[in-house]
């Protein structure tokens, strides 16, 4: 079955508008994806008829709100094929999920002289939390290098797994390059040495179904807003036995069993990690987003996005002086590039006048920019509502760039 | 396209292609670094100040067309001027790229720098145009800090 993008486009009301007089061509879903009507409606409906605080009231509305909130946890479990819903922790996003692991698992298990292993292609959110931890614990942050195509050099990665490595944290998919990492192999190599693995799945889940049970990873993180849900919500999946052994992240209401000034006892997982009133409606909207993506045929979508990537790559290669940054054999539908003599920021401004939204800058991955010797790139990223026509519009826009810059 | 032509005027494109005073002078006695973390622009401004007059101004670094051309035109504009005039020019330039509607008084005072008036239609690019000026100002006041647009 082929994926019907024209039908999917109709679900996204924001796409029906003009920007600077031109139809909107949205090519920045890797930064944040647009929301289908189903998600927007679920949030409105929830506020209109079911809203109350959760896990507290004995009254009807609170029970409805709690049910809707917890139903999303079960959807997220199903989405990731986790064993148990209590292994799903709601957080504000991938950044908070990684910080949570660094500050709880990390602070408990990493000490003086130990090592944390990440890769050269990580987003700042999978670098800085570990730097903070290493600084505090006098541990070393080790960086597995990438090759000229933007693929992880597996031999080097394996060499960096040492008896002092306490955790491995790797992007499932690189945000700046689109590289898909061989995460199953990474997990196996680490587990052979008894090292747990965190996978940053923020860029993976919008494009493929993830199965944490078969990947056998210890932690998996992703954000709702990249998978067509609202911003401000994300998931930390953790293996139950690890989560149970970890100390709480934040203290407060909701995460406790009993509190006295002498001693506080905590709830079990997942609530131990969910202090305070969460983004309840956001979680409900996230549930609708998960329903939306789970209703799609993952194979048809993958084939569709592969075609978009191939088409965009082919077309961009026709432009003189254009250099693609990130050409790994396994990629998601992301094209990052620089044009000789034109700064990405100028490209972005000119494309915007054509109604084309692309990301320009370092994509929160400055070490990746350094690796390729560029200060910034232009990144066009595709999602299920993009079409070959969008690639044609982008090409025409890049023609305008040449017109202005000569 | 008309707003774009306003932004990318030929003088700006020319200074981007062939930046003037793009060098590291040996005898500069003031220098400051400027970063625009939003787009990765980085530049260093060098000043030679003698008896409160900017006798030489130069810059190095990399950035977008707007920030490169702005740095280039700035070094030309401030060279040979006394410090207080440079400070007034900085204020005038800032007004030019941020305020609406355009003030004829400011435009005439700025001479060639008036080519940046199109920037005000592109609010996210104002930082590109002002980076060099903020950096120059830091060098002038010699506070040793890295100027940033944030």
Coordinates of C-alpha atoms in Angstrom, one line a residue:
Chain A
X1 CA 0.0 0.0 0.0
X2 CA 1.3 3.5 -0.8
X3 CA 1.1 6.3 1.7
X4 CA -1.4 8.9 0.9
X5 CA 0.3 12.2 1.8
X6 CA -2.4 14.4 0.1
X7 CA -4.9 12.9 2.5
X8 CA -2.6 13.4 5.5
X9 CA -2.0 17.0 4.5
X10 CA -5.7 17.7 5.0
X11 CA -5.4 16.8 8.7
X12 CA -3.0 19.7 9.3
X13 CA -4.9 23.0 9.2
X14 CA -1.8 25.1 9.6
X15 CA -0.6 24.1 6.2
X16 CA -3.6 25.8 4.5
X17 CA -2.1 29.3 4.7
X18 CA 0.1 31.7 2.7
X19 CA 3.3 33.2 4.0
X20 CA 4.5 36.4 2.3
X21 CA 1.9 35.7 -0.4
X22 CA 3.1 32.2 -1.1
X23 CA 1.6 28.8 0.0
X24 CA 3.4 27.6 3.2
X25 CA 6.0 25.0 2.5
X26 CA 6.9 23.6 5.9
X27 CA 10.3 21.9 5.9
X28 CA 11.2 22.1 9.6
X29 CA 9.5 19.1 11.2
X30 CA 12.8 17.9 12.7
X31 CA 12.7 21.0 14.9
X32 CA 9.0 20.6 15.7
X33 CA 6.2 18.9 13.7
X34 CA 2.8 20.5 13.0
X35 CA -0.3 19.2 14.7
X36 CA -3.2 17.3 13.1
X37 CA -6.8 18.4 13.7
X38 CA -7.3 15.3 15.8
X39 CA -4.7 16.5 18.3
X40 CA -6.0 20.1 18.4
X41 CA -9.6 18.8 18.9
X42 CA -8.6 16.3 21.6
X43 CA -7.0 19.2 23.6
X44 CA -10.1 21.5 23.2
X45 CA -12.5 18.7 24.0
X46 CA -10.6 17.8 27.1
X47 CA -10.6 21.4 28.4
X48 CA -14.3 21.8 27.4
X49 CA -15.6 18.8 29.2
X50 CA -13.1 16.7 31.2
X51 CA -10.5 18.9 32.8
X52 CA -9.6 18.7 36.4
X53 CA -6.4 17.8 38.3
X54 CA -5.4 14.1 38.2
X55 CA -4.8 11.4 40.8
X56 CA -6.5 13.4 43.6
X57 CA -10.2 14.1 43.4
X58 CA -12.9 11.5 44.1
X59 CA -15.2 13.4 41.9
X60 CA -16.2 12.6 38.3
X61 CA -14.1 15.1 36.4
X62 CA -10.9 14.3 38.2
X63 CA -11.5 10.6 37.5
X64 CA -12.2 11.3 33.8
X65 CA -9.0 13.4 33.6
X66 CA -7.0 10.7 35.4
X67 CA -8.3 8.1 33.0
X68 CA -7.4 10.1 29.9
X69 CA -4.0 10.9 31.3
X70 CA -3.2 7.3 32.2
X71 CA -4.7 6.1 28.9
X72 CA -1.8 8.0 27.2
X73 CA 0.7 6.2 29.3
X74 CA -0.7 2.9 28.0
X75 CA -0.6 4.3 24.4
X76 CA 3.0 5.2 24.9
X77 CA 3.8 1.8 26.2
X78 CA 2.1 0.3 23.1
X79 CA 3.9 2.7 20.9
X80 CA 7.3 1.7 22.2
X81 CA 6.3 -1.9 22.9
X82 CA 7.5 -1.6 26.5
X83 CA 6.6 -4.4 28.8
X84 CA 4.7 -2.4 31.4
X85 CA 3.0 1.0 31.4
X86 CA 4.8 1.9 34.7
X87 CA 8.0 2.0 32.7
X88 CA 6.7 5.1 30.9
X89 CA 7.6 8.4 32.8
X90 CA 6.0 11.6 31.6
X91 CA 8.5 14.5 31.4
X92 CA 8.6 17.9 29.6
X93 CA 10.5 16.5 26.7
X94 CA 13.6 14.6 25.6
X95 CA 15.9 17.2 27.3
X96 CA 14.3 16.7 30.6
X97 CA 14.3 12.9 30.2
X98 CA 18.1 12.9 29.6
X99 CA 18.7 15.2 32.5
X100 CA 16.5 13.0 34.7
X101 CA 18.7 10.0 33.9
X102 CA 21.9 11.9 34.3
X103 CA 20.9 13.3 37.6
X104 CA 19.5 10.2 39.1
X105 CA 21.0 7.1 37.5
X106 CA 24.1 9.0 36.6
X107 CA 24.7 10.6 40.0
X108 CA 24.2 7.2 41.7
X109 CA 26.4 5.1 39.4
X110 CA 29.1 7.4 38.1
X111 CA 32.0 8.4 40.2
X112 CA 35.6 9.7 40.1
X113 CA 37.5 8.3 37.1
X114 CA 34.5 6.7 35.5
X115 CA 33.4 7.3 31.9
X116 CA 30.3 8.3 30.0
X117 CA 30.3 7.5 26.3
X118 CA 28.4 9.6 23.8
X119 CA 29.0 10.2 20.1
X120 CA 30.2 13.2 18.0
X121 CA 26.7 13.6 16.4
X122 CA 24.7 14.3 19.6
X123 CA 22.3 17.1 20.1
X124 CA 23.4 19.5 22.8
X125 CA 20.7 17.9 25.0
X126 CA 22.6 14.6 24.9
X127 CA 25.9 16.3 25.6
X128 CA 25.4 19.0 28.3
X129 CA 23.6 16.9 30.9
X130 CA 26.5 14.4 30.8
X131 CA 29.1 17.2 30.9
X132 CA 27.4 18.5 34.1
X133 CA 27.5 15.0 35.6
X134 CA 31.1 14.4 34.6
X135 CA 32.1 17.8 36.0
X136 CA 30.5 17.1 39.3
X137 CA 31.8 13.5 39.6
X138 CA 35.2 14.1 38.1
X139 CA 34.3 11.5 35.4
X140 CA 35.4 11.6 31.8
X141 CA 33.1 12.2 28.8
X142 CA 34.2 10.1 25.9
X143 CA 33.2 10.9 22.4
X144 CA 32.8 8.2 19.6
X145 CA 33.8 9.8 16.3
X146 CA 31.8 9.9 13.0
X147 CA 33.1 9.6 9.5
X148 CA 32.9 12.0 6.6
X149 CA 29.4 10.7 5.7
X150 CA 28.2 11.4 9.2
X151 CA 28.0 7.7 10.2
X152 CA 29.3 6.5 13.5
X153 CA 32.6 4.6 13.2
X154 CA 31.7 1.4 15.0
X155 CA 35.2 0.2 15.5
X156 CA 36.1 3.4 17.3
X157 CA 32.9 3.2 19.3
X158 CA 33.7 -0.3 20.4
X159 CA 37.2 0.7 21.4
X160 CA 35.9 3.4 23.6
X161 CA 33.8 1.0 25.7
X162 CA 36.1 0.5 28.7
X163 CA 35.9 -1.1 32.1
X164 CA 35.2 2.4 33.4
X165 CA 32.2 3.1 31.1
X166 CA 29.2 3.5 33.3
X167 CA 26.6 4.5 30.7
X168 CA 26.3 4.9 26.9
X169 CA 24.0 7.7 25.6
X170 CA 23.5 7.8 21.8
X171 CA 21.0 9.4 19.4
X172 CA 18.9 6.8 17.6
X173 CA 18.8 9.3 14.7
X174 CA 20.9 12.5 14.4
X175 CA 18.9 15.7 14.2
X176 CA 21.5 17.6 12.2
X177 CA 22.5 14.9 9.8
X178 CA 19.6 12.4 9.6
X179 CA 22.0 9.5 10.3
X180 CA 20.2 6.4 11.7
X181 CA 22.5 4.7 14.1
X182 CA 22.9 0.9 14.3
X183 CA 21.3 1.0 17.8
X184 CA 20.7 -2.7 18.2
X185 CA 24.4 -3.3 17.6
X186 CA 25.3 -0.5 20.0
X187 CA 23.1 -2.0 22.7
X188 CA 24.6 -5.5 22.2
X189 CA 28.2 -4.2 22.3
X190 CA 27.5 -2.3 25.5
X191 CA 25.5 -5.1 27.2
X192 CA 28.3 -7.6 26.5
X193 CA 30.3 -5.4 28.9
X194 CA 27.4 -4.9 31.3
X195 CA 27.0 -1.2 30.4
X196 CA 23.4 0.3 30.2
X197 CA 22.4 2.3 27.1
X198 CA 20.2 5.4 26.8
X199 CA 18.8 6.0 23.3
X200 CA 17.7 9.6 22.4
X201 CA 14.8 8.8 20.1
X202 CA 13.5 12.3 19.5
X203 CA 14.3 12.2 15.8
X204 CA 13.5 8.5 15.3
X205 CA 9.9 8.1 16.4
X206 CA 8.3 10.5 13.8
X207 CA 9.7 8.2 11.1
X208 CA 9.6 4.7 12.3
X209 CA 8.1 2.4 14.8
X210 CA 10.4 1.7 17.7
X211 CA 10.4 -1.5 19.8
X212 CA 12.3 -1.0 23.0
X213 CA 11.9 -4.6 24.0
X214 CA 13.5 -5.9 20.9
X215 CA 16.1 -3.1 20.9
X216 CA 16.8 -4.2 24.5
X217 CA 17.9 -0.6 25.4
X218 CA 17.7 0.5 29.1
X219 CA 16.4 4.0 28.5
X220 CA 14.6 5.5 25.5
X221 CA 13.6 9.2 25.3
X222 CA 11.4 11.2 23.0
X223 CA 9.3 14.4 22.7
X224 CA 5.6 14.6 21.9
X225 CA 6.0 17.8 19.8
X226 CA 8.2 16.0 17.2
X227 CA 5.6 13.3 16.8
X228 CA 2.7 15.6 16.0
X229 CA 1.7 16.1 19.6
X230 CA 1.8 19.3 21.7
X231 CA 5.1 20.7 23.1
X232 CA 5.9 20.5 26.7
X233 CA 5.4 16.7 27.0
X234 CA 7.8 13.9 26.5
X235 CA 8.5 10.3 27.6
X236 CA 11.3 8.6 29.4
X237 CA 11.1 4.9 29.0
X238 CA 13.2 3.0 31.5
X239 CA 13.6 -0.6 32.4
X240 CA 11.5 -1.2 35.5
X241 CA 14.3 -2.6 37.7
X242 CA 16.6 0.4 36.9
X243 CA 13.9 3.0 37.5
X244 CA 13.0 1.4 40.8
X245 CA 16.6 1.6 42.0
X246 CA 17.0 5.2 41.0
X247 CA 16.4 8.0 43.5
X248 CA 13.7 10.6 42.7
X249 CA 14.5 13.5 40.3
X250 CA 12.4 16.2 41.8
X251 CA 10.5 16.3 45.1
X252 CA 7.0 17.5 45.6
X253 CA 3.4 16.5 45.5
X254 CA 2.2 13.5 43.6
X255 CA 5.5 11.6 44.0
X256 CA 5.1 10.8 47.7
X257 CA 3.3 8.1 49.8
X258 CA 3.6 10.0 53.1
X259 CA 5.4 13.1 54.3
X260 CA 6.5 14.2 57.7
X261 CA 9.3 16.5 58.7
X262 CA 11.3 13.5 59.8
X263 CA 10.8 11.2 56.8
X264 CA 9.2 11.0 53.4
X265 CA 8.4 7.8 51.6
X266 CA 8.0 7.9 47.8
X267 CA 5.5 6.3 45.6
X268 CA 6.6 3.5 43.2
X269 CA 7.3 4.1 39.5
X270 CA 6.2 5.9 37.4
X271 CA 4.8 8.4 40.0
X272 CA 8.1 8.7 41.9
X273 CA 9.4 10.6 38.9
X274 CA 6.3 12.8 38.3
X275 CA 6.4 15.4 41.0
X276 CA 3.8 18.2 40.7
X277 CA 0.8 18.8 38.5
X278 CA 1.9 17.8 34.9
X279 CA 0.8 19.2 31.6
X280 CA -2.4 17.2 31.8
X281 CA -4.0 18.5 28.6
X282 CA -0.7 18.2 26.8
X283 CA -0.5 14.5 27.8
X284 CA -4.1 14.0 26.6
X285 CA -3.2 15.7 23.2
X286 CA -0.1 13.6 23.1
X287 CA -2.3 10.5 23.4
X288 CA -4.3 11.7 20.3
X289 CA -1.0 12.2 18.5
X290 CA 0.1 8.6 19.3
X291 CA -3.3 7.3 18.1
X292 CA -2.7 9.3 14.9
X293 CA 0.8 7.9 14.2
X294 CA -0.2 4.3 15.3
X295 CA -3.0 4.4 12.7
X296 CA -0.5 4.8 9.9
X297 CA 1.1 1.9 8.0
X298 CA 4.8 2.2 9.1
X299 CA 6.1 0.5 6.1
X300 CA 4.2 2.6 3.6
X301 CA 5.3 5.8 5.5
X302 CA 8.9 4.7 5.5
X303 CA 8.9 4.0 1.8
X304 CA 7.2 7.3 1.1
X305 CA 9.7 9.3 3.2
X306 CA 12.6 7.3 1.6
X307 CA 11.3 8.4 -1.8
X308 CA 11.2 12.1 -0.6
X309 CA 14.7 11.9 0.7
X310 CA 16.0 10.3 -2.5
X311 CA 14.2 12.9 -4.7
X312 CA 15.5 15.8 -2.6
X313 CA 19.0 14.4 -2.5
X314 CA 19.0 14.0 -6.3
X315 CA 17.6 17.4 -7.0
X316 CA 19.9 19.3 -4.6
X317 CA 22.9 17.6 -6.3
X318 CA 22.1 19.6 -9.4
X319 CA 22.9 22.9 -7.7
X320 CA 26.4 24.1 -8.3
X321 CA 28.4 24.8 -5.2
X322 CA 25.9 22.9 -2.9
X323 CA 27.5 20.5 -0.5
X324 CA 25.3 18.0 1.4
X325 CA 26.3 17.6 5.1
X326 CA 25.3 14.1 6.2
X327 CA 25.3 11.4 3.5
X328 CA 25.3 8.3 5.6
X329 CA 23.8 5.2 3.9
X330 CA 21.0 5.0 6.5
X331 CA 19.2 8.3 6.9
X332 CA 15.8 9.8 7.8
X333 CA 14.2 12.4 5.5
X334 CA 16.6 15.2 6.4
X335 CA 18.8 17.2 4.0
X336 CA 21.4 19.4 5.6
X337 CA 23.5 21.5 3.2
X338 CA 25.7 24.6 2.6
X339 CA 26.0 26.7 -0.6
X340 CA 29.3 28.1 -1.5
X341 CA 29.5 31.8 -1.0
X342 CA 26.1 32.1 0.7
X343 CA 25.6 31.9 4.4
X344 CA 22.8 29.6 5.6
X345 CA 21.1 32.5 7.4
X346 CA 20.8 34.4 4.2
X347 CA 19.4 31.3 2.4
X348 CA 16.8 31.0 5.2
X349 CA 15.7 34.6 4.9
X350 CA 15.3 34.4 1.1
X351 CA 13.4 31.1 1.3
X352 CA 11.1 32.5 4.0
X353 CA 10.1 35.2 1.5
X354 CA 9.0 32.3 -0.8
X355 CA 6.9 30.8 2.1
X356 CA 9.5 28.1 2.7
X357 CA 10.3 27.3 6.3
X358 CA 13.7 25.7 6.8
X359 CA 16.0 25.6 9.8
X360 CA 19.3 27.5 9.5
X361 CA 22.0 27.5 12.1
X362 CA 24.0 24.9 14.1
X363 CA 20.9 22.8 15.0
X364 CA 22.0 22.6 18.6
X365 CA 24.8 20.3 17.4
X366 CA 27.9 22.6 17.3
X367 CA 30.3 19.6 17.5
X368 CA 28.8 18.3 14.3
X369 CA 29.3 21.7 12.6
X370 CA 32.9 21.7 13.8
X371 CA 33.4 18.1 12.5
X372 CA 32.4 19.3 9.0
X373 CA 34.1 22.6 9.2
X374 CA 31.0 24.8 8.7
X375 CA 29.6 27.4 11.1
X376 CA 26.0 26.4 10.2
X377 CA 23.9 24.6 7.6
X378 CA 20.5 24.9 6.0
X379 CA 18.3 21.9 7.0
X380 CA 15.2 20.9 5.2
X381 CA 13.4 18.1 7.1
X382 CA 10.4 16.2 5.8
X383 CA 7.4 14.6 7.5
X384 CA 4.4 12.7 6.4
X385 CA 2.6 15.8 5.1
X386 CA 5.4 16.8 2.7
X387 CA 5.4 16.0 -1.0
X388 CA 7.7 15.9 -4.0
X389 CA 6.1 19.2 -4.9
X390 CA 7.6 20.7 -1.7
X391 CA 11.0 19.7 -3.0
X392 CA 10.3 21.5 -6.3
X393 CA 9.3 24.6 -4.4
X394 CA 12.5 24.4 -2.4
X395 CA 14.6 24.1 -5.6
X396 CA 12.8 27.1 -7.1
X397 CA 13.5 29.0 -3.8
X398 CA 17.2 28.1 -4.0
X399 CA 17.1 29.5 -7.6
X400 CA 16.0 32.8 -6.0
X401 CA 19.0 32.6 -3.7
X402 CA 21.3 32.5 -6.7
X403 CA 19.4 35.4 -8.3
X404 CA 20.0 37.6 -5.2
X405 CA 23.6 36.5 -4.6
X406 CA 24.6 36.1 -8.3
Chain B
X1 CA 11.1 40.3 -3.8
X2 CA 11.1 44.1 -3.2
X3 CA 11.8 43.7 0.5
X4 CA 14.6 41.3 -0.3
X5 CA 16.2 43.8 -2.7
X6 CA 15.9 46.4 0.0
X7 CA 17.7 44.0 2.4
X8 CA 20.3 42.7 0.0
X9 CA 21.3 46.0 -1.7
X10 CA 24.2 45.8 -4.1
X11 CA 26.5 47.6 -1.7
X12 CA 25.8 45.0 0.9
X13 CA 26.4 42.1 -1.5
X14 CA 29.6 43.8 -2.6
X15 CA 31.0 44.2 0.9
X16 CA 30.0 40.6 1.7
X17 CA 31.9 39.3 -1.4
X18 CA 34.9 41.6 -0.8
X19 CA 35.0 42.7 2.8
X20 CA 37.1 45.8 3.5
X21 CA 39.6 45.9 6.4
X22 CA 39.3 42.2 6.7
X23 CA 42.6 41.6 8.5
X24 CA 44.3 41.4 11.8
X25 CA 46.4 44.6 12.3
X26 CA 49.7 44.3 14.1
X27 CA 49.4 47.5 16.0
X28 CA 45.8 47.4 17.2
X29 CA 45.5 48.3 20.9
X30 CA 41.9 47.3 21.4
X31 CA 40.1 44.1 20.4
X32 CA 36.9 42.3 21.2
X33 CA 35.1 39.1 20.0
X34 CA 31.5 38.9 19.1
X35 CA 29.2 35.8 18.8
X36 CA 25.7 35.4 17.5
X37 CA 24.8 32.0 18.9
X38 CA 21.6 32.0 16.8
X39 CA 23.3 31.6 13.5
X40 CA 26.9 30.9 14.4
X41 CA 28.4 34.2 13.4
X42 CA 31.7 34.9 15.0
X43 CA 33.9 38.0 14.5
X44 CA 36.7 39.8 16.1
X45 CA 37.0 43.6 15.8
X46 CA 40.4 45.3 16.1
X47 CA 40.8 49.0 16.8
X48 CA 43.8 51.3 17.0
X49 CA 43.1 54.2 19.1
X50 CA 45.4 57.2 19.4
X51 CA 44.6 60.3 21.4
X52 CA 40.9 59.2 21.5
X53 CA 40.7 58.9 17.7
X54 CA 40.1 55.6 15.9
X55 CA 43.0 55.6 13.5
X56 CA 42.5 52.0 12.3
X57 CA 39.7 49.5 12.4
X58 CA 39.6 46.0 11.1
X59 CA 37.9 42.7 11.6
X60 CA 38.2 38.9 11.1
X61 CA 35.7 36.1 11.4
X62 CA 32.8 34.5 9.5
X63 CA 29.2 35.3 9.3
X64 CA 26.2 35.9 7.0
X65 CA 26.1 38.6 4.3
X66 CA 24.4 41.1 6.6
X67 CA 26.9 40.7 9.4
X68 CA 29.9 40.6 7.2
X69 CA 28.9 43.7 5.2
X70 CA 27.9 45.5 8.3
X71 CA 31.4 44.8 9.8
X72 CA 33.1 45.9 6.6
X73 CA 31.1 49.1 6.2
X74 CA 31.5 49.9 9.9
X75 CA 35.3 49.7 9.8
X76 CA 35.3 52.1 6.9
X77 CA 32.8 54.5 8.6
X78 CA 34.6 54.7 11.9
X79 CA 38.2 55.0 10.7
X80 CA 39.6 58.4 11.4
X81 CA 36.8 59.5 13.7
X82 CA 37.1 60.6 17.3
X83 CA 35.6 58.3 19.9
X84 CA 32.5 60.4 20.7
X85 CA 31.6 60.5 17.0
X86 CA 31.9 56.8 16.8
X87 CA 29.6 56.4 19.7
X88 CA 27.0 58.7 18.1
X89 CA 27.3 56.7 14.9
X90 CA 26.6 53.5 16.8
X91 CA 23.5 55.0 18.3
X92 CA 22.4 56.3 14.9
X93 CA 23.0 52.9 13.3
X94 CA 21.0 51.1 16.0
X95 CA 18.1 53.5 15.5
X96 CA 18.3 53.0 11.7
X97 CA 17.9 49.2 11.9
X98 CA 15.4 49.0 14.7
X99 CA 13.0 51.9 14.5
X100 CA 10.0 52.6 12.3
X101 CA 9.3 54.8 10.5
X102 CA 12.7 55.8 9.2
X103 CA 14.0 59.1 10.3
X104 CA 15.5 61.3 7.6
X105 CA 17.8 62.9 10.1
X106 CA 19.3 59.6 11.1
X107 CA 19.7 58.4 7.5
X108 CA 21.5 61.5 6.4
X109 CA 23.9 61.4 9.3
X110 CA 24.8 57.8 8.5
X111 CA 25.8 58.2 4.9
X112 CA 26.7 54.9 3.2
X113 CA 25.5 53.0 6.3
X114 CA 21.9 53.9 5.3
X115 CA 21.9 50.8 3.0
X116 CA 21.1 48.8 6.1
X117 CA 17.7 50.5 6.4
X118 CA 16.0 47.4 4.8
X119 CA 17.0 45.3 7.8
X120 CA 14.2 46.7 9.9
X121 CA 11.7 44.7 7.8
X122 CA 13.5 41.6 8.9
X123 CA 13.5 41.7 12.7
X124 CA 15.4 38.4 13.2
X125 CA 18.2 39.8 11.1
X126 CA 18.7 43.0 13.2
X127 CA 21.2 41.0 15.4
X128 CA 23.2 40.2 12.3
X129 CA 23.5 43.9 11.4
X130 CA 24.4 45.0 14.9
X131 CA 26.8 42.3 15.9
X132 CA 29.9 44.1 14.5
X133 CA 28.8 47.4 16.2
X134 CA 28.2 45.7 19.6
X135 CA 31.6 44.1 19.3
X136 CA 33.3 47.4 18.3
X137 CA 31.6 49.1 21.3
X138 CA 33.0 46.4 23.6
X139 CA 36.5 47.0 22.1
X140 CA 36.0 50.7 22.6
X141 CA 35.1 50.4 26.2
X142 CA 37.7 47.7 26.6
X143 CA 35.7 45.6 29.1
X144 CA 37.3 42.4 27.9
X145 CA 33.9 40.6 27.6
X146 CA 32.8 38.7 24.5
X147 CA 30.0 40.7 23.0
X148 CA 26.9 38.6 22.2
X149 CA 23.7 39.4 20.5
X150 CA 21.7 37.6 23.2

